[in-house]
Coordinates of C-alpha atoms and ligand atoms in Angstrom, one line a residue:
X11 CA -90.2 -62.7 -37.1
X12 CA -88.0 -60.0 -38.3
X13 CA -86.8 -57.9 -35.7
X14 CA -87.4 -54.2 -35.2
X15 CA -84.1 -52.0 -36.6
X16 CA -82.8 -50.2 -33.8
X17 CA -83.2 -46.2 -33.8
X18 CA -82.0 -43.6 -31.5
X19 CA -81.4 -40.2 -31.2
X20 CA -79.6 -37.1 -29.8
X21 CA -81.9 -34.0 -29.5
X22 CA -79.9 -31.2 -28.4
X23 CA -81.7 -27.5 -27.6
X24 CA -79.4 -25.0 -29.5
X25 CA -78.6 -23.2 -26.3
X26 CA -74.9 -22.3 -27.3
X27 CA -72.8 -24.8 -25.2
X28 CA -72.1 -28.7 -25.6
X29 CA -71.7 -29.9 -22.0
X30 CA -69.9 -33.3 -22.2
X31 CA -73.2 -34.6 -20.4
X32 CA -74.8 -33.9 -23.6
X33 CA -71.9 -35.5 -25.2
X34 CA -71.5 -38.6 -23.5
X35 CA -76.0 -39.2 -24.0
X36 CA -75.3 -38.3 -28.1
X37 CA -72.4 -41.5 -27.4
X38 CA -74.5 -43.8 -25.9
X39 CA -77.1 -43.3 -28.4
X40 CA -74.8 -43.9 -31.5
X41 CA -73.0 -46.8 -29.8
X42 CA -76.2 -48.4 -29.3
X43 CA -77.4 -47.6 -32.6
X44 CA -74.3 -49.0 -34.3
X45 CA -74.0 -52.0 -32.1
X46 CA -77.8 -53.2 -33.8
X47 CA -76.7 -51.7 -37.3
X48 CA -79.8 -49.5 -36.7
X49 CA -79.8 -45.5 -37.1
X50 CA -78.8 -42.5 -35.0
X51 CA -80.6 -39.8 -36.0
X52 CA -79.8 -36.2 -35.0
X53 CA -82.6 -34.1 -34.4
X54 CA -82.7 -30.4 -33.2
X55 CA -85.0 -29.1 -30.4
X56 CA -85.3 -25.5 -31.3
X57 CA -89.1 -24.7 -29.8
X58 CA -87.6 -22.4 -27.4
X59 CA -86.8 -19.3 -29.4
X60 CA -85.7 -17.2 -26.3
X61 CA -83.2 -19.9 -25.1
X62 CA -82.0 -20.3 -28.5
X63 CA -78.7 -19.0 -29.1
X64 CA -77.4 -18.3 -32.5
X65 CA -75.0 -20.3 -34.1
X66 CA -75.3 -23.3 -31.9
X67 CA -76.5 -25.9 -34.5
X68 CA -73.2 -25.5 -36.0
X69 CA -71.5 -25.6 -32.8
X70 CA -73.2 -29.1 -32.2
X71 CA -72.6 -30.4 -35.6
X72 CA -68.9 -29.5 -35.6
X73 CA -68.7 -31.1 -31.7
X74 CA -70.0 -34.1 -32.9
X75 CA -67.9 -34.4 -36.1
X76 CA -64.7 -33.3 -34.2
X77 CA -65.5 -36.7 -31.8
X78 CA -66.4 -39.2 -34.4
X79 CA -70.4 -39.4 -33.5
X80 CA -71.5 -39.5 -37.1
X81 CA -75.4 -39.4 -37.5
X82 CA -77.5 -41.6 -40.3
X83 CA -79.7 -38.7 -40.4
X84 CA -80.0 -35.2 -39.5
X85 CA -80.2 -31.3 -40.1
X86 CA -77.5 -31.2 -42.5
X87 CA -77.9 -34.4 -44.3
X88 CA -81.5 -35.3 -44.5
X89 CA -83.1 -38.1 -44.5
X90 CA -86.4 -40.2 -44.9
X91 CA -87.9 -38.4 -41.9
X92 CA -86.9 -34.6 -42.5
X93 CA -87.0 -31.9 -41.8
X94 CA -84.6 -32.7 -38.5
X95 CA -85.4 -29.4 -36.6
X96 CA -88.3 -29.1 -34.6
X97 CA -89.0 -25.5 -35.9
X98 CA -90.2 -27.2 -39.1
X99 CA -92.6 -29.9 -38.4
X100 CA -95.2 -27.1 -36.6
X101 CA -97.6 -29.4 -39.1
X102 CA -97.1 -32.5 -37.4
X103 CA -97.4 -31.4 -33.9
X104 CA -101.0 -29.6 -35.0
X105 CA -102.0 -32.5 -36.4
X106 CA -101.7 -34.3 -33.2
X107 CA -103.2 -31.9 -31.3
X108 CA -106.0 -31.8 -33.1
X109 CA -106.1 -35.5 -32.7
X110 CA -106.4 -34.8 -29.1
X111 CA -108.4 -32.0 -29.1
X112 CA -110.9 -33.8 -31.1
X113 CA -110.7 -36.9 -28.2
X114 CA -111.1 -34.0 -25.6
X115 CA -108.0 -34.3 -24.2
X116 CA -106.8 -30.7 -25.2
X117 CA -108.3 -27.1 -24.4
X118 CA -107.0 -23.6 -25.1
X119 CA -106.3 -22.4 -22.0
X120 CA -109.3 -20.1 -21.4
X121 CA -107.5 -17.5 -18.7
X122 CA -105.5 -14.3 -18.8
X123 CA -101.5 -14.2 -17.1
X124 CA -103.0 -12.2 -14.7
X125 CA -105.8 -14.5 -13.9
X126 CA -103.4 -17.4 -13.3
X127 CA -101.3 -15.4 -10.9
X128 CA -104.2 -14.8 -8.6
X129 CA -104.8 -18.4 -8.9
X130 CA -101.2 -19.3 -7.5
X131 CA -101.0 -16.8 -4.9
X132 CA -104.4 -17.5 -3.8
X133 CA -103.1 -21.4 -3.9
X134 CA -99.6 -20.3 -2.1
X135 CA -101.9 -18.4 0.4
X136 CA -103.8 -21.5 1.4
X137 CA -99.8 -23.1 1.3
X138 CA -101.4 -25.7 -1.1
X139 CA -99.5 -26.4 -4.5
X140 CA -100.8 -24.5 -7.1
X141 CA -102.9 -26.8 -10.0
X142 CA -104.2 -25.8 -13.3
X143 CA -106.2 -28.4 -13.3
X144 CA -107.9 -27.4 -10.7
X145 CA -109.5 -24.7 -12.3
X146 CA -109.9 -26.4 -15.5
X147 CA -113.0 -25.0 -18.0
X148 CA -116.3 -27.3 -17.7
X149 CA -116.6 -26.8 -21.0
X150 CA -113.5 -26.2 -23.9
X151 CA -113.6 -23.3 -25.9
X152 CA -112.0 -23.3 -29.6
X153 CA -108.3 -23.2 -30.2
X154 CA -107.4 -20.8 -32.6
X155 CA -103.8 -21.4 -31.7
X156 CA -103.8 -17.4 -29.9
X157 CA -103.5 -19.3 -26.9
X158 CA -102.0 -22.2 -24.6
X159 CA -102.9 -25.3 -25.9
X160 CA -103.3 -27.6 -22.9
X161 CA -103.8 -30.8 -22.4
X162 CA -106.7 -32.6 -19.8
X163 CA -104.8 -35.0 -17.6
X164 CA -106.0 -37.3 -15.4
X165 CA -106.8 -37.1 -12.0
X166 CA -107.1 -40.8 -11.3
X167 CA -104.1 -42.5 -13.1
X168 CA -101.0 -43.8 -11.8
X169 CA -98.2 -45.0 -13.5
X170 CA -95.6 -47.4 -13.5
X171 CA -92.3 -47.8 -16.3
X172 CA -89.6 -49.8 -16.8
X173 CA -86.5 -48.0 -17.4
X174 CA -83.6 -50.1 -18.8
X175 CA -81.6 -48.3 -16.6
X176 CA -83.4 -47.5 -12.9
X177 CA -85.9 -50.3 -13.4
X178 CA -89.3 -50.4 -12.6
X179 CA -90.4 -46.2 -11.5
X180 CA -93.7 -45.2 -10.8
X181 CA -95.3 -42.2 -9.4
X182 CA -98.8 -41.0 -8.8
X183 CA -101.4 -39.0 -10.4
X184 CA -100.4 -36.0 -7.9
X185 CA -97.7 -36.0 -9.9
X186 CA -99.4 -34.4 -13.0
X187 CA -100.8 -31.2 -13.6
X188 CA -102.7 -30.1 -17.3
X189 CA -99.6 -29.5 -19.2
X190 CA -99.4 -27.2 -22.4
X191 CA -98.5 -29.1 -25.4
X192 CA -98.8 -26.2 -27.6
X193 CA -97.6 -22.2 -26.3
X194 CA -99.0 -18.8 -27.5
X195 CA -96.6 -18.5 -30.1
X196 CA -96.9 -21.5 -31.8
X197 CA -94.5 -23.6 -30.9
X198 CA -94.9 -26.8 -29.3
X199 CA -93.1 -27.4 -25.6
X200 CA -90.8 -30.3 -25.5
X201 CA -92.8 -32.6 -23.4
X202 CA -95.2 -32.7 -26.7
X203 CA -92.9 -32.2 -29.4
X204 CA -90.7 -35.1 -28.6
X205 CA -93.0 -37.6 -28.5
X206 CA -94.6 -36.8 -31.8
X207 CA -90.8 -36.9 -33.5
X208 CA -89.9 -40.0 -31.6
X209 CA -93.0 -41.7 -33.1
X210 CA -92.4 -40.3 -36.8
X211 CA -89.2 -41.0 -37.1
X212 CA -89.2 -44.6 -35.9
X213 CA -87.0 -44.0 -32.3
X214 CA -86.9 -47.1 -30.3
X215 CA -85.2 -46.3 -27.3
X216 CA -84.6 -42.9 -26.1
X217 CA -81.8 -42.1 -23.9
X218 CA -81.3 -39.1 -22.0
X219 CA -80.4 -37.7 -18.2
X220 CA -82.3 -37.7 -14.9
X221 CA -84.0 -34.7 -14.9
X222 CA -86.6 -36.2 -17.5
X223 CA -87.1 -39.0 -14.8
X224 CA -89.8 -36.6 -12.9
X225 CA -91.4 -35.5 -16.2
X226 CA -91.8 -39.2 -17.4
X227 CA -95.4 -39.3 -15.9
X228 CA -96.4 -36.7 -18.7
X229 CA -94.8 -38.2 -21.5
X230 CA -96.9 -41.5 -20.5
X231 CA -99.9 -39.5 -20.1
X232 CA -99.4 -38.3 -23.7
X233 CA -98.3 -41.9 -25.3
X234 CA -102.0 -43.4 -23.0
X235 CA -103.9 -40.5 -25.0
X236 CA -102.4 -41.0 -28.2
X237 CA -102.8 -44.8 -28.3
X238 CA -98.8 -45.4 -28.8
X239 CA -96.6 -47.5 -27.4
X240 CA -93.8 -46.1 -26.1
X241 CA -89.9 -46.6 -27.0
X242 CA -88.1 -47.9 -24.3
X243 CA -86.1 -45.8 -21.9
X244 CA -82.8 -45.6 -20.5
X245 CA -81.4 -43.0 -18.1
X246 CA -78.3 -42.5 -17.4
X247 CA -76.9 -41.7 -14.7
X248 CA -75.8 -37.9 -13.7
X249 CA -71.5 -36.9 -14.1
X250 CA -70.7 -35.4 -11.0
X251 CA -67.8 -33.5 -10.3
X252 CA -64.5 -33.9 -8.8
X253 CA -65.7 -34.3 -5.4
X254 CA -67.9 -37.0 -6.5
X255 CA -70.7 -35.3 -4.5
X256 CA -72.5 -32.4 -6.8
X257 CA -72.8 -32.8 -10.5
X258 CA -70.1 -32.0 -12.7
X259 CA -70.5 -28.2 -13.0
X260 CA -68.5 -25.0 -14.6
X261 CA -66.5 -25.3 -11.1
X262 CA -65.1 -28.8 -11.8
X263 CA -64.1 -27.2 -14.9
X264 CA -67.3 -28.4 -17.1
X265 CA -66.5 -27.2 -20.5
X266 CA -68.0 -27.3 -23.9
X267 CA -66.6 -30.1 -25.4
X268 CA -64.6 -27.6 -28.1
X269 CA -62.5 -26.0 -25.2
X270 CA -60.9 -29.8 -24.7
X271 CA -60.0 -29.6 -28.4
X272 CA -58.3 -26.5 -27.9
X273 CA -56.3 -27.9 -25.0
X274 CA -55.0 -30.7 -26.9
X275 CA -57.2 -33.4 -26.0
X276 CA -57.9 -36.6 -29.1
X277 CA -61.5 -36.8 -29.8
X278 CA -60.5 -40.7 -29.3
X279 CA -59.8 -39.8 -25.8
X280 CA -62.4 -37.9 -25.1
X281 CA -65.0 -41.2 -26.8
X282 CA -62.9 -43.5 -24.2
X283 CA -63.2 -41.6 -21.4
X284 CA -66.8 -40.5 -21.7
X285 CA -67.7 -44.2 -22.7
X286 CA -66.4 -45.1 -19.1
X287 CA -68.0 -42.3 -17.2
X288 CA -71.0 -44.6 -16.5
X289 CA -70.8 -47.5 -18.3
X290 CA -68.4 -50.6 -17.8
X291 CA -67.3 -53.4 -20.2
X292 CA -67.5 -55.7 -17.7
X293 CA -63.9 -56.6 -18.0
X294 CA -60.4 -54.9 -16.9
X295 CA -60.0 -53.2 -20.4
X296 CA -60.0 -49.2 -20.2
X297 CA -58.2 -48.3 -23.7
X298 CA -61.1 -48.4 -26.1
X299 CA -61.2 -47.7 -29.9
X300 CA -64.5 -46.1 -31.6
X301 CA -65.1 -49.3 -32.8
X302 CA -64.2 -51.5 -30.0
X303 CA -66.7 -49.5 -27.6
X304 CA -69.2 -50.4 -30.5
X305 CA -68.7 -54.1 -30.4
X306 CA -68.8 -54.0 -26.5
X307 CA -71.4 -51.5 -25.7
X308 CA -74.8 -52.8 -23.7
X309 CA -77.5 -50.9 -22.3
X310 CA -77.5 -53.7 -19.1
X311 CA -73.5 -52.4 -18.0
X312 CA -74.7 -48.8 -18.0
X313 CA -74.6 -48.0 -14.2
X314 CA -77.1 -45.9 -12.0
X315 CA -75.0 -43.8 -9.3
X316 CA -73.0 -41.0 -10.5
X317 CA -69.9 -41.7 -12.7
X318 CA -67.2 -39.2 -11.5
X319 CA -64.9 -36.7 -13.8
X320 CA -61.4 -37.1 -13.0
X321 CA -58.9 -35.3 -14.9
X322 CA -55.9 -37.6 -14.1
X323 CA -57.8 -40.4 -15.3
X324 CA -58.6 -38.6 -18.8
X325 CA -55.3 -37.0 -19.3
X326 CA -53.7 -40.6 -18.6
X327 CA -55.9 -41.9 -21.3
X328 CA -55.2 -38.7 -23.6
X329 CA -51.8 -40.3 -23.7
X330 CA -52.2 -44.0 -23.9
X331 CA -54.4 -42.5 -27.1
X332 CA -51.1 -40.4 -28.0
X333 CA -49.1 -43.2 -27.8
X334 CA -51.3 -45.2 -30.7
X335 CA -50.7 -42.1 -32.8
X336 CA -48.3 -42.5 -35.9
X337 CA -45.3 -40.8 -36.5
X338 CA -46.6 -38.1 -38.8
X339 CA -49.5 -37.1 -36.4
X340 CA -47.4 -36.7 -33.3
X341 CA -45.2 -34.6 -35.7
X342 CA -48.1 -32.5 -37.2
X343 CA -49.7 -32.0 -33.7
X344 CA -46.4 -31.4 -31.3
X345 CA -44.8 -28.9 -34.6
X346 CA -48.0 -27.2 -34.0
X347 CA -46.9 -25.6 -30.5
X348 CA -43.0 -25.8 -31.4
X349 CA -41.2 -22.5 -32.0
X350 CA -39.3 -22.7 -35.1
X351 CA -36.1 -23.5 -34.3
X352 CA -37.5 -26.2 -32.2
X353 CA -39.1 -28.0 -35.4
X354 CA -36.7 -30.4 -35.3
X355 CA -38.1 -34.0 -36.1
X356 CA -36.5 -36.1 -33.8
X357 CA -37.2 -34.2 -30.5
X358 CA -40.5 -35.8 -31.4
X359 CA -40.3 -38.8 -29.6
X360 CA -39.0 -37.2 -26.4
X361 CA -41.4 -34.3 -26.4
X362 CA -44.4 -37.1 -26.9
X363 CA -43.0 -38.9 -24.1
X364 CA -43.4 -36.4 -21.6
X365 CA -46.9 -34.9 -22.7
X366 CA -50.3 -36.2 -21.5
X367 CA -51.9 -33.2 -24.1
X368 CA -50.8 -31.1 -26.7
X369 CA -51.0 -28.2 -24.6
X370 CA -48.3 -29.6 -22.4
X371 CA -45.8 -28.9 -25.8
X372 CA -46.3 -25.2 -25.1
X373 CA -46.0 -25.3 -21.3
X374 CA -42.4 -27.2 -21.4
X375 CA -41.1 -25.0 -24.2
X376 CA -42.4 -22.0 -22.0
X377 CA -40.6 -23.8 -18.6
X378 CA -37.3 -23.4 -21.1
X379 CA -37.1 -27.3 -20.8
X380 CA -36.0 -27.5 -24.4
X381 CA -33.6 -24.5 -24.0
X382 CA -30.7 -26.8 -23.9
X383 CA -31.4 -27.8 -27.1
X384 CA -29.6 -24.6 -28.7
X385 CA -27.8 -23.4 -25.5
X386 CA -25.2 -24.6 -23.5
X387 CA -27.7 -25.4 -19.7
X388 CA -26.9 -23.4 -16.9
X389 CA -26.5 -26.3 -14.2
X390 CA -25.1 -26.9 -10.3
X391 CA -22.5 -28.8 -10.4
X392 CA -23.3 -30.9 -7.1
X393 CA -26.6 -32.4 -9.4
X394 CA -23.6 -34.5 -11.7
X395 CA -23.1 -36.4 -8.6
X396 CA -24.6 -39.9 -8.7
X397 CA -25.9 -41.4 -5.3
X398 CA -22.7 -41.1 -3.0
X399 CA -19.7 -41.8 -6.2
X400 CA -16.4 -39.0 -5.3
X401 CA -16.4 -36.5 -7.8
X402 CA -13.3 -37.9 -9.2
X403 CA -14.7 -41.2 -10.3
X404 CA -17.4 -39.2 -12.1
X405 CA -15.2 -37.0 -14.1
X406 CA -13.0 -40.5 -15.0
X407 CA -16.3 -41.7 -16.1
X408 CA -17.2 -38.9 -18.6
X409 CA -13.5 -38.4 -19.8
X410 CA -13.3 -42.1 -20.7
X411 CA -16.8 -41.2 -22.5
X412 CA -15.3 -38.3 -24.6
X413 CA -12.1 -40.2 -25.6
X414 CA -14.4 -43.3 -26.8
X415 CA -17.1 -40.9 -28.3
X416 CA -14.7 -38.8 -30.1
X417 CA -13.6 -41.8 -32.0
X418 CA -16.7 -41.4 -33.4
X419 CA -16.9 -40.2 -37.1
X420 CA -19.7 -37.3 -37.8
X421 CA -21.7 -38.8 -39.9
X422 CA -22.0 -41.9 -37.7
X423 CA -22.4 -40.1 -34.8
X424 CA -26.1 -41.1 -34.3
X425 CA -28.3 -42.8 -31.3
X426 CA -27.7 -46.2 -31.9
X427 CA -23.8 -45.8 -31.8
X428 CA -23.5 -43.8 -29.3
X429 CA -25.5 -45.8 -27.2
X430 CA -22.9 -48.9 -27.9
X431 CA -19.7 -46.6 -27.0
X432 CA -21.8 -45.5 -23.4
X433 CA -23.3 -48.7 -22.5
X434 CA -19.8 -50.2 -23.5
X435 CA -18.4 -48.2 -20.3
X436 CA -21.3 -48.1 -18.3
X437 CA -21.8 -51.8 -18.2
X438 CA -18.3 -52.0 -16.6
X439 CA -19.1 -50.0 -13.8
X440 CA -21.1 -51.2 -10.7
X441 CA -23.9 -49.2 -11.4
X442 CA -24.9 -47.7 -15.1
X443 CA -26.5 -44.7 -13.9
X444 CA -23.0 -43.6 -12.7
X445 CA -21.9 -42.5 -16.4
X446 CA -25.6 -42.0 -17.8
X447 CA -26.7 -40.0 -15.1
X448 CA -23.8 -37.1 -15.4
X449 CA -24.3 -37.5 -19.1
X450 CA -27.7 -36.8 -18.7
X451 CA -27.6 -33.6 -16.8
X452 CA -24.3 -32.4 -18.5
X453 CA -26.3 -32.4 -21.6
X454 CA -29.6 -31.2 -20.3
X455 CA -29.2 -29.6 -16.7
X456 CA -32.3 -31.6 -16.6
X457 CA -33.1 -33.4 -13.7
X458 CA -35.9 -35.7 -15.3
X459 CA -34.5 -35.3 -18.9
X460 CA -35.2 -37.7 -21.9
X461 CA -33.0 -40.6 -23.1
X462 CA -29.0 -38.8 -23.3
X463 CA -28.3 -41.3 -26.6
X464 CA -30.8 -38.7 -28.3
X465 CA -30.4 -35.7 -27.1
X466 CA -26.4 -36.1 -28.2
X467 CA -27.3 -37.3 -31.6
X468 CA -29.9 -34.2 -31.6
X469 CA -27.0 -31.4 -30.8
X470 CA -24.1 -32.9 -33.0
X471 CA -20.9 -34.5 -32.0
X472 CA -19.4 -31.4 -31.6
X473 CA -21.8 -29.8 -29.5
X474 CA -22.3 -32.6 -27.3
X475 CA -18.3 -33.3 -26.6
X476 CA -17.8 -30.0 -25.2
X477 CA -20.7 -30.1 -23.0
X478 CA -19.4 -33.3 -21.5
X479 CA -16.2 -31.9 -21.5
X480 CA -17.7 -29.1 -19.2
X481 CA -18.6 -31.3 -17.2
X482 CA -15.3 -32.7 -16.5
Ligands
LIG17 N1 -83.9 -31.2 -26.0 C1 -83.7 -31.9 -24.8 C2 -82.4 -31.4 -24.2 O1 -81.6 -30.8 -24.8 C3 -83.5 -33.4 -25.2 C4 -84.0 -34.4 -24.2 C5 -84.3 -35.7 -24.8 O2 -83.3 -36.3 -25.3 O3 -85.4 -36.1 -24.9 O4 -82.3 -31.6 -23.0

């Protein structure tokens, strides 16, 4: 029997921001997707016009694109099931709600705002919960789509679900109240609309947070009335913030998922570290490739308590991530936040050494931490001392350095060879740090400076003999 292709989806509102909760479920979806060569579709739930906020679908389609999450089918590219925004498939939604009007499962709501108010505070009066249902028509009137469309649920019905994720769930008819399907101004409310798209366009498992957990009873209610069987869900489990308490909120610095781009963070960062904020490989690996997370992706290691944000943890991985970069996209990214006369290609290395994000590149030229680049540091002299060495066996350390360097020709005066004439000397002496420590600092006034071999090629022979001879 051939097996059923794989299909999931992200279904963002266009409410202006991309939360990297929103992020991580558009993630999961693709990497399952991908993992059963099926399709990720991206579909956009825009039914709430007073939420909507201009200009988010191309917020959300340049988020995802930034991070890799490529969709099979969506808004901008089409597709076998277009359109891809819920604002244009009004049809299809009608034609399901006629379906269930006919069945009488759905009624225009027969009463006025005002009517239902006196309902609820008559209900809150009484401190009962307030139910539509309970006031439901005996008999439906006609829809002419001026107002609610509602739908008749039952009384009697319980239900139970298997999520892939929580397990077996069930909750009780209480739980369910006669829902609209379709509002006053013609749009449909999510807990309709989705269902119709997920059946059109094929979606096998839906994956998306908790808070759809308590609304699941409805969907099911729908899916029973319809005669469809329903994809299989997955929830995953709530971010929650640095205190591993709350979920992760604009406090715990929850950004849209652009702002990390501006701060310097990789996309393939970002994929890593979301991947791991709730689902394990099973394994000790944590560096993960786009593809790698594809190949070991599975529903069954997503976990169900609260994956915590940590920013060490993704700035740590931001630079394992940097490290993998080549040559020329350390240079193009670190040049980026370099003043000009700091362009300099082989500070490179030591700048991409120290930096967990590219953002850090501006913060240490700001600090003046590559000032000694082109001028002579400002340094206390006590900070040449290594451990307890006298003075004078320091300055006979660098002296010895300057005669041997300045043997040096110009033009050969580059890392490798100075590295032989130091090493040369500091190998004699009972520890190396007592020559490479001085030579360091008299070069940098750095306490925690990069590799000296570099930094003396960088400023020239000349340059570098008279700051050692400074020093002495
Ligand atoms: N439009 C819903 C949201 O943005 C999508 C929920 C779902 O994936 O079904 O929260």
């Amino acid at each position: 029997m051939e097996s059923k292709k794989i299909v999931t989806r992200f279904a963002p509102s266009p409410t202006g921001f991309m939360h990297v909760g929103g992020v991580r479920t558009a993630l999961y979806a693709y990497l399952w997707a991908k993992k059963n060569k099926g399709a990720f579709i991206l579909r956009i739930e825009d039914t709430d016009k007073e939420r909507e906020v201009e200009g988010s679908i191309e917020h959300i389609i340049k988020s995802l694109k930034w991070l890799g999450i490529n969709w099979d089918e969506g808004p901008d590219i089409g597709g076998q099931n277009a359109p891809y925004l819920q604002s244009q498939r009004l049809d299809s939604y009608k034609k399901y709600a006629q379906i269930l009007i006919d069945k009488g499962l759905a009624y225009p709501d027969p009463y006025t705002e005002e009517e239902v108010g006196v309902f609820r505070d008559t209900a809150e009066l009484a401190k009962k919960p307030f139910l539509y249902r309970e006031h439901r028509p005996e008999t439906f009137g006609v829809w002419d789509g001026t107002k609610p469309l509602r739908f008749k649920v039952s009384e009697i019905k319980s239900y139970k679900w298997h999520d892939l994720v929580y397990g077996d769930l069930s909750a009780g008819p209480e739980a369910l109240d006669d829902f609209i399907l379709i509002k006053s101004d013609g749009y449909p409310t999510y807990n309709f609309a989705h269902i119709i798209d997920d059946l059109e366009m094929g979606v096998t498992h839906i994956m998306r947070g908790q808070e759809f957990i308590s609304s699941t009873p409805k969907f099911l209610s729908i899916y029973d009335a319809l005669d469809i069987k329903p994809p299989l869900f997955a929830t995953l489990p709530p971010i929650m913030g640095k205190d591993g308490k709350k979920k992760l909120g604009k406090r715990d610095g929850a950004k849209d998922v652009l702002d990390y781009k501006s701060e310097g963070y990789l996309p393939e960062a970002m994929i890593n570290f979301l991947a791991l904020l709730g689902w394990n490989p099973g394994d000790e690996r944590e560096i993960f490739t786009m593809d790698e997370l594809v190949e070991a992706f599975d529903i069954s290691r997503i976990g169900h308590s609260g994956a915590q944000w940590n920013d060490l943890k993704f700035d740590w991985m931001n630079k394992e991530h940097i490290k993998k970069l080549s040559f020329e996209k350390l240079k193009k990214n670190i040049f980026e936040y370099l003043p000009e006369n700091l362009k300099i290609e082989k500070i490179i290395p030591l700048i991409a050494e120290r930096i967990s994000k590219w953002s850090d590149v501006k913060e240490i030229v700001e600090k003046g931490d590559l000032d000694f680049f082109f001028k002579q540091p400002e340094y206390q002299k006590e900070k040449l001392v290594y451990k307890d060495i006298p003075l004078e066996k320091i300055s006979e350390n660098i002296k010895k350095a300057v005669s041997e360097l300045n043997n040096l020709e110009e033009n050969n005066f580059n890392q490798e060879n100075i590295k032989k004439v130091l090493m040369q000397i500091a190998d004699k002496l009972d520890n190396r740090g007592e020559l490479l420590h001085p030579i360091r600092y008299a070069l940098s006034g750095l306490d925690k400076s990069p590799d000296p071999f570099i930094i003396a090629e960088i400023l020239g022979k000349n340059e570098t003999l008279s700051r050692l001879q400074k020093a002495v």
